[in-house]
Amino acid sequence: MKYVFLLTLFYALEVKSQTASNRKIAEIESNIFVQLNEYRNKHGLHSVTADTTISRIARLHARYLAIASEKGHNAHHDKLPHDEQFDIPNYHELNFEQRSILASHKNISCEISIQRDPMLPNQSIKEFAIQTIKAFDSSPSHKEVMLMNDVRGIIDLVGIAVVKHDTKNELYEHFAVNIDFGYYQIEKK
């Protein structure tokens, strides 16, 4: 009986820990969304709308980036296709085109990613979100995507995914961040 109680207690603590972790991830994603829209507005562009379908698709690539980093691989975005640079046993990564097809009606046209974004001790989630957008802004190609209006339509949808690395024995947490941008097709008259 004592073992059943301890096992139940352990399970309850584990579920509570996972739930707290999921809440933190959701809060990070929400803060990155707010910072992205503030960034776009500051540059004279309209805000984008969060889309749960695109976020689920973005999570596929964020999970891959986190796993690759944990295996000691670095994604070098100058080598295309970066989605297929290395094999991870028991994991099949869909390339960008394959992920885009999963929600073809959302017209996912581009993405930006950070493979290993550190959250420092005592850093607030808002500060982390600001740091993430600044990191994207410091890269000309990522900045171009954040400020993009697609010629086929107006970029108005975004999916943001954050995946925590399984970092052990490190002083701070690391996250993979992936943002996919899409739009609704505009009918030509």
C-alpha atoms as a PDB file:
ATOM      1  CA  MET A   1       0.000   0.000   0.000  1.00  0.00           C
ATOM      2  CA  LYS A   2       2.852   2.348   0.876  1.00  0.00           C
ATOM      3  CA  TYR A   3       4.403   1.779  -2.588  1.00  0.00           C
ATOM      4  CA  VAL A   4       1.131   2.543  -4.357  1.00  0.00           C
ATOM      5  CA  PHE A   5       0.873   5.818  -2.434  1.00  0.00           C
ATOM      6  CA  LEU A   6       4.474   6.769  -3.262  1.00  0.00           C
ATOM      7  CA  LEU A   7       3.997   5.867  -6.922  1.00  0.00           C
ATOM      8  CA  THR A   8       0.790   7.931  -7.056  1.00  0.00           C
ATOM      9  CA  LEU A   9       2.526  10.859  -5.363  1.00  0.00           C
ATOM     10  CA  PHE A  10       5.485  10.622  -7.780  1.00  0.00           C
ATOM     11  CA  TYR A  11       3.114  10.543 -10.774  1.00  0.00           C
ATOM     12  CA  ALA A  12       1.168  13.560  -9.463  1.00  0.00           C
ATOM     13  CA  LEU A  13       4.383  15.554  -8.997  1.00  0.00           C
ATOM     14  CA  GLU A  14       5.570  14.585 -12.488  1.00  0.00           C
ATOM     15  CA  VAL A  15       2.263  15.672 -14.074  1.00  0.00           C
ATOM     16  CA  LYS A  16       2.350  18.956 -12.110  1.00  0.00           C
ATOM     17  CA  SER A  17       5.925  19.558 -13.309  1.00  0.00           C
ATOM     18  CA  GLN A  18       4.982  18.881 -16.951  1.00  0.00           C
ATOM     19  CA  THR A  19       1.960  21.146 -16.661  1.00  0.00           C
ATOM     20  CA  ALA A  20       4.099  23.964 -15.232  1.00  0.00           C
ATOM     21  CA  SER A  21       6.588  23.441 -18.069  1.00  0.00           C
ATOM     22  CA  ASN A  22       3.782  23.561 -20.657  1.00  0.00           C
ATOM     23  CA  ARG A  23       2.433  26.779 -19.112  1.00  0.00           C
ATOM     24  CA  LYS A  24       5.910  28.313 -19.295  1.00  0.00           C
ATOM     25  CA  ILE A  25       6.264  27.329 -22.973  1.00  0.00           C
ATOM     26  CA  ALA A  26       2.827  28.791 -23.737  1.00  0.00           C
ATOM     27  CA  GLU A  27       3.777  32.002 -21.938  1.00  0.00           C
ATOM     28  CA  ILE A  28       7.063  32.230 -23.883  1.00  0.00           C
ATOM     29  CA  GLU A  29       5.228  31.708 -27.186  1.00  0.00           C
ATOM     30  CA  SER A  30       2.652  34.346 -26.250  1.00  0.00           C
ATOM     31  CA  ASN A  31       5.366  36.866 -25.329  1.00  0.00           C
ATOM     32  CA  ILE A  32       7.285  36.226 -28.563  1.00  0.00           C
ATOM     33  CA  PHE A  33       4.019  36.807 -30.449  1.00  0.00           C
ATOM     34  CA  VAL A  34       3.497  40.160 -28.691  1.00  0.00           C
ATOM     35  CA  GLN A  35       7.117  41.211 -29.325  1.00  0.00           C
ATOM     36  CA  LEU A  36       6.898  40.178 -32.998  1.00  0.00           C
ATOM     37  CA  ASN A  37       3.799  42.326 -33.513  1.00  0.00           C
ATOM     38  CA  GLU A  38       5.382  45.263 -31.686  1.00  0.00           C
ATOM     39  CA  TYR A  39       8.435  44.873 -33.947  1.00  0.00           C
ATOM     40  CA  ARG A  40       6.288  44.783 -37.103  1.00  0.00           C
ATOM     41  CA  ASN A  41       4.185  47.772 -35.957  1.00  0.00           C
ATOM     42  CA  LYS A  42       7.353  49.758 -35.200  1.00  0.00           C
ATOM     43  CA  HIS A  43       8.364  49.195 -38.839  1.00  0.00           C
ATOM     44  CA  GLY A  44       4.980  50.339 -40.200  1.00  0.00           C
ATOM     45  CA  LEU A  45       3.528  46.870 -40.847  1.00  0.00           C
ATOM     46  CA  HIS A  46       0.246  45.428 -39.639  1.00  0.00           C
ATOM     47  CA  SER A  47       0.084  42.893 -36.821  1.00  0.00           C
ATOM     48  CA  VAL A  48      -0.106  39.205 -37.648  1.00  0.00           C
ATOM     49  CA  THR A  49      -2.689  36.800 -36.225  1.00  0.00           C
ATOM     50  CA  ALA A  50      -1.664  33.718 -34.270  1.00  0.00           C
ATOM     51  CA  ASP A  51      -2.814  30.520 -35.956  1.00  0.00           C
ATOM     52  CA  THR A  52      -2.977  27.231 -34.029  1.00  0.00           C
ATOM     53  CA  THR A  53      -2.637  25.065 -37.150  1.00  0.00           C
ATOM     54  CA  ILE A  54       0.521  26.869 -38.250  1.00  0.00           C
ATOM     55  CA  SER A  55       1.835  26.706 -34.667  1.00  0.00           C
ATOM     56  CA  ARG A  56       1.438  22.906 -34.641  1.00  0.00           C
ATOM     57  CA  ILE A  57       3.359  22.705 -37.910  1.00  0.00           C
ATOM     58  CA  ALA A  58       6.060  25.076 -36.584  1.00  0.00           C
ATOM     59  CA  ARG A  59       6.386  22.806 -33.528  1.00  0.00           C
ATOM     60  CA  LEU A  60       7.449  19.910 -35.798  1.00  0.00           C
ATOM     61  CA  HIS A  61      10.553  21.806 -36.866  1.00  0.00           C
ATOM     62  CA  ALA A  62      11.251  23.296 -33.425  1.00  0.00           C
ATOM     63  CA  ARG A  63      11.226  19.774 -31.955  1.00  0.00           C
ATOM     64  CA  TYR A  64      13.672  18.653 -34.643  1.00  0.00           C
ATOM     65  CA  LEU A  65      15.997  21.586 -33.905  1.00  0.00           C
ATOM     66  CA  ALA A  66      15.985  20.763 -30.193  1.00  0.00           C
ATOM     67  CA  ILE A  67      16.694  17.067 -30.782  1.00  0.00           C
ATOM     68  CA  ALA A  68      19.471  17.848 -33.273  1.00  0.00           C
ATOM     69  CA  SER A  69      21.099  20.248 -30.836  1.00  0.00           C
ATOM     70  CA  GLU A  70      20.955  17.707 -28.020  1.00  0.00           C
ATOM     71  CA  LYS A  71      22.761  15.244 -30.297  1.00  0.00           C
ATOM     72  CA  GLY A  72      25.528  17.796 -30.816  1.00  0.00           C
ATOM     73  CA  HIS A  73      24.459  18.783 -34.326  1.00  0.00           C
ATOM     74  CA  ASN A  74      24.214  22.378 -35.424  1.00  0.00           C
ATOM     75  CA  ALA A  75      21.826  23.381 -38.171  1.00  0.00           C
ATOM     76  CA  HIS A  76      23.696  25.570 -40.631  1.00  0.00           C
ATOM     77  CA  HIS A  77      21.098  27.430 -42.628  1.00  0.00           C
ATOM     78  CA  ASP A  78      23.515  28.129 -45.466  1.00  0.00           C
ATOM     79  CA  LYS A  79      23.425  24.430 -46.344  1.00  0.00           C
ATOM     80  CA  LEU A  80      20.171  23.621 -48.077  1.00  0.00           C
ATOM     81  CA  PRO A  81      18.009  21.826 -47.427  1.00  0.00           C
ATOM     82  CA  HIS A  82      18.841  22.373 -43.762  1.00  0.00           C
ATOM     83  CA  ASP A  83      16.023  20.027 -42.738  1.00  0.00           C
ATOM     84  CA  GLU A  84      17.930  17.052 -44.117  1.00  0.00           C
ATOM     85  CA  GLN A  85      21.521  17.773 -43.047  1.00  0.00           C
ATOM     86  CA  PHE A  86      21.872  14.836 -40.722  1.00  0.00           C
ATOM     87  CA  ASP A  87      20.034  11.717 -39.686  1.00  0.00           C
ATOM     88  CA  ILE A  88      18.661  11.322 -36.213  1.00  0.00           C
ATOM     89  CA  PRO A  89      17.777   7.700 -35.420  1.00  0.00           C
ATOM     90  CA  ASN A  90      14.027   7.083 -35.106  1.00  0.00           C
ATOM     91  CA  TYR A  91      13.163  10.613 -36.202  1.00  0.00           C
ATOM     92  CA  HIS A  92      11.990  11.653 -39.642  1.00  0.00           C
ATOM     93  CA  GLU A  93      12.073  15.387 -40.238  1.00  0.00           C
ATOM     94  CA  LEU A  94       9.715  16.808 -42.818  1.00  0.00           C
ATOM     95  CA  ASN A  95      11.309  19.469 -44.976  1.00  0.00           C
ATOM     96  CA  PHE A  96       9.751  22.931 -45.252  1.00  0.00           C
ATOM     97  CA  GLU A  97       7.742  22.096 -48.360  1.00  0.00           C
ATOM     98  CA  GLN A  98       6.316  18.938 -46.767  1.00  0.00           C
ATOM     99  CA  ARG A  99       5.337  20.866 -43.625  1.00  0.00           C
ATOM    100  CA  SER A 100       3.732  23.606 -45.735  1.00  0.00           C
ATOM    101  CA  ILE A 101       1.530  21.084 -47.513  1.00  0.00           C
ATOM    102  CA  LEU A 102       0.069  20.020 -44.143  1.00  0.00           C
ATOM    103  CA  ALA A 103      -1.819  23.330 -44.129  1.00  0.00           C
ATOM    104  CA  SER A 104      -1.842  24.340 -47.790  1.00  0.00           C
ATOM    105  CA  HIS A 105      -4.894  26.571 -47.226  1.00  0.00           C
ATOM    106  CA  LYS A 106      -2.756  28.697 -44.849  1.00  0.00           C
ATOM    107  CA  ASN A 107      -0.093  29.342 -47.524  1.00  0.00           C
ATOM    108  CA  ILE A 108       2.927  28.963 -45.242  1.00  0.00           C
ATOM    109  CA  SER A 109       5.534  30.859 -47.196  1.00  0.00           C
ATOM    110  CA  CYS A 110       8.556  31.276 -44.924  1.00  0.00           C
ATOM    111  CA  GLU A 111      10.025  30.493 -41.525  1.00  0.00           C
ATOM    112  CA  ILE A 112      12.710  31.676 -39.142  1.00  0.00           C
ATOM    113  CA  SER A 113      14.382  29.537 -36.505  1.00  0.00           C
ATOM    114  CA  ILE A 114      16.811  29.649 -33.616  1.00  0.00           C
ATOM    115  CA  GLN A 115      18.237  26.265 -32.728  1.00  0.00           C
ATOM    116  CA  ARG A 116      19.562  27.016 -29.241  1.00  0.00           C
ATOM    117  CA  ASP A 117      18.261  30.169 -27.550  1.00  0.00           C
ATOM    118  CA  PRO A 118      19.422  30.469 -23.908  1.00  0.00           C
ATOM    119  CA  MET A 119      17.190  31.735 -21.107  1.00  0.00           C
ATOM    120  CA  LEU A 120      19.482  33.141 -18.454  1.00  0.00           C
ATOM    121  CA  PRO A 121      18.870  32.682 -14.721  1.00  0.00           C
ATOM    122  CA  ASN A 122      16.640  35.448 -13.354  1.00  0.00           C
ATOM    123  CA  GLN A 123      15.648  36.477 -16.884  1.00  0.00           C
ATOM    124  CA  SER A 124      11.933  37.161 -17.238  1.00  0.00           C
ATOM    125  CA  ILE A 125       9.910  35.553 -19.997  1.00  0.00           C
ATOM    126  CA  LYS A 126       9.298  38.989 -21.523  1.00  0.00           C
ATOM    127  CA  GLU A 127      13.059  39.672 -21.552  1.00  0.00           C
ATOM    128  CA  PHE A 128      13.609  36.292 -23.233  1.00  0.00           C
ATOM    129  CA  ALA A 129      11.009  37.156 -25.899  1.00  0.00           C
ATOM    130  CA  ILE A 130      12.676  40.525 -26.531  1.00  0.00           C
ATOM    131  CA  GLN A 131      16.075  38.761 -26.761  1.00  0.00           C
ATOM    132  CA  THR A 132      14.626  36.312 -29.312  1.00  0.00           C
ATOM    133  CA  ILE A 133      13.226  39.044 -31.582  1.00  0.00           C
ATOM    134  CA  LYS A 134      16.518  40.984 -31.293  1.00  0.00           C
ATOM    135  CA  ALA A 135      18.414  37.831 -32.332  1.00  0.00           C
ATOM    136  CA  PHE A 136      16.201  37.503 -35.415  1.00  0.00           C
ATOM    137  CA  ASP A 137      16.605  41.240 -36.121  1.00  0.00           C
ATOM    138  CA  SER A 138      20.407  40.928 -36.057  1.00  0.00           C
ATOM    139  CA  SER A 139      20.309  38.532 -39.022  1.00  0.00           C
ATOM    140  CA  PRO A 140      19.505  40.241 -42.336  1.00  0.00           C
ATOM    141  CA  SER A 141      17.673  37.199 -43.746  1.00  0.00           C
ATOM    142  CA  HIS A 142      15.601  36.695 -40.568  1.00  0.00           C
ATOM    143  CA  LYS A 143      14.832  40.416 -40.398  1.00  0.00           C
ATOM    144  CA  GLU A 144      13.628  40.347 -44.001  1.00  0.00           C
ATOM    145  CA  VAL A 145      11.188  37.550 -43.148  1.00  0.00           C
ATOM    146  CA  MET A 146       9.837  39.325 -40.045  1.00  0.00           C
ATOM    147  CA  LEU A 147       9.172  42.448 -42.123  1.00  0.00           C
ATOM    148  CA  MET A 148       7.827  40.661 -45.160  1.00  0.00           C
ATOM    149  CA  ASN A 149       4.624  41.268 -47.070  1.00  0.00           C
ATOM    150  CA  ASP A 150       4.332  38.391 -49.514  1.00  0.00           C
ATOM    151  CA  VAL A 151       3.650  39.365 -53.136  1.00  0.00           C
ATOM    152  CA  ARG A 152       1.026  36.619 -53.478  1.00  0.00           C
ATOM    153  CA  GLY A 153      -0.915  37.869 -50.481  1.00  0.00           C
ATOM    154  CA  ILE A 154      -0.438  39.775 -47.285  1.00  0.00           C
ATOM    155  CA  ILE A 155       1.435  37.972 -44.517  1.00  0.00           C
ATOM    156  CA  ASP A 156      -1.147  37.912 -41.771  1.00  0.00           C
ATOM    157  CA  LEU A 157      -0.823  34.517 -40.072  1.00  0.00           C
ATOM    158  CA  VAL A 158       1.906  33.271 -37.805  1.00  0.00           C
ATOM    159  CA  GLY A 159       2.643  30.080 -35.932  1.00  0.00           C
ATOM    160  CA  ILE A 160       5.124  30.257 -33.071  1.00  0.00           C
ATOM    161  CA  ALA A 161       6.614  27.158 -31.483  1.00  0.00           C
ATOM    162  CA  VAL A 162       9.063  26.893 -28.619  1.00  0.00           C
ATOM    163  CA  VAL A 163      10.558  23.566 -27.523  1.00  0.00           C
ATOM    164  CA  LYS A 164      12.709  23.211 -24.434  1.00  0.00           C
ATOM    165  CA  HIS A 165      15.996  21.376 -24.852  1.00  0.00           C
ATOM    166  CA  ASP A 166      16.657  18.474 -22.554  1.00  0.00           C
ATOM    167  CA  THR A 167      19.577  20.303 -20.977  1.00  0.00           C
ATOM    168  CA  LYS A 168      21.142  18.578 -18.033  1.00  0.00           C
ATOM    169  CA  ASN A 169      23.871  20.000 -15.847  1.00  0.00           C
ATOM    170  CA  GLU A 170      23.708  23.418 -17.466  1.00  0.00           C
ATOM    171  CA  LEU A 171      23.378  26.746 -15.739  1.00  0.00           C
ATOM    172  CA  TYR A 172      20.410  27.884 -17.806  1.00  0.00           C
ATOM    173  CA  GLU A 173      17.648  26.557 -20.029  1.00  0.00           C
ATOM    174  CA  HIS A 174      17.839  26.423 -23.818  1.00  0.00           C
ATOM    175  CA  PHE A 175      14.944  26.566 -26.244  1.00  0.00           C
ATOM    176  CA  ALA A 176      14.482  25.968 -29.952  1.00  0.00           C
ATOM    177  CA  VAL A 177      12.249  28.633 -31.500  1.00  0.00           C
ATOM    178  CA  ASN A 178      10.539  28.326 -34.879  1.00  0.00           C
ATOM    179  CA  ILE A 179       8.169  30.879 -36.426  1.00  0.00           C
ATOM    180  CA  ASP A 180       6.226  30.076 -39.600  1.00  0.00           C
ATOM    181  CA  PHE A 181       4.505  32.842 -41.579  1.00  0.00           C
ATOM    182  CA  GLY A 182       1.479  32.389 -43.798  1.00  0.00           C
ATOM    183  CA  TYR A 183      -1.417  34.227 -45.384  1.00  0.00           C
ATOM    184  CA  TYR A 184      -4.897  33.741 -46.730  1.00  0.00           C
ATOM    185  CA  GLN A 185      -4.973  33.787 -50.509  1.00  0.00           C
ATOM    186  CA  ILE A 186      -6.214  37.087 -51.889  1.00  0.00           C
ATOM    187  CA  GLU A 187      -8.631  36.716 -54.766  1.00  0.00           C
ATOM    188  CA  LYS A 188      -7.654  38.723 -57.843  1.00  0.00           C
ATOM    189  CA  LYS A 189     -10.545  40.618 -59.411  1.00  0.00           C
END
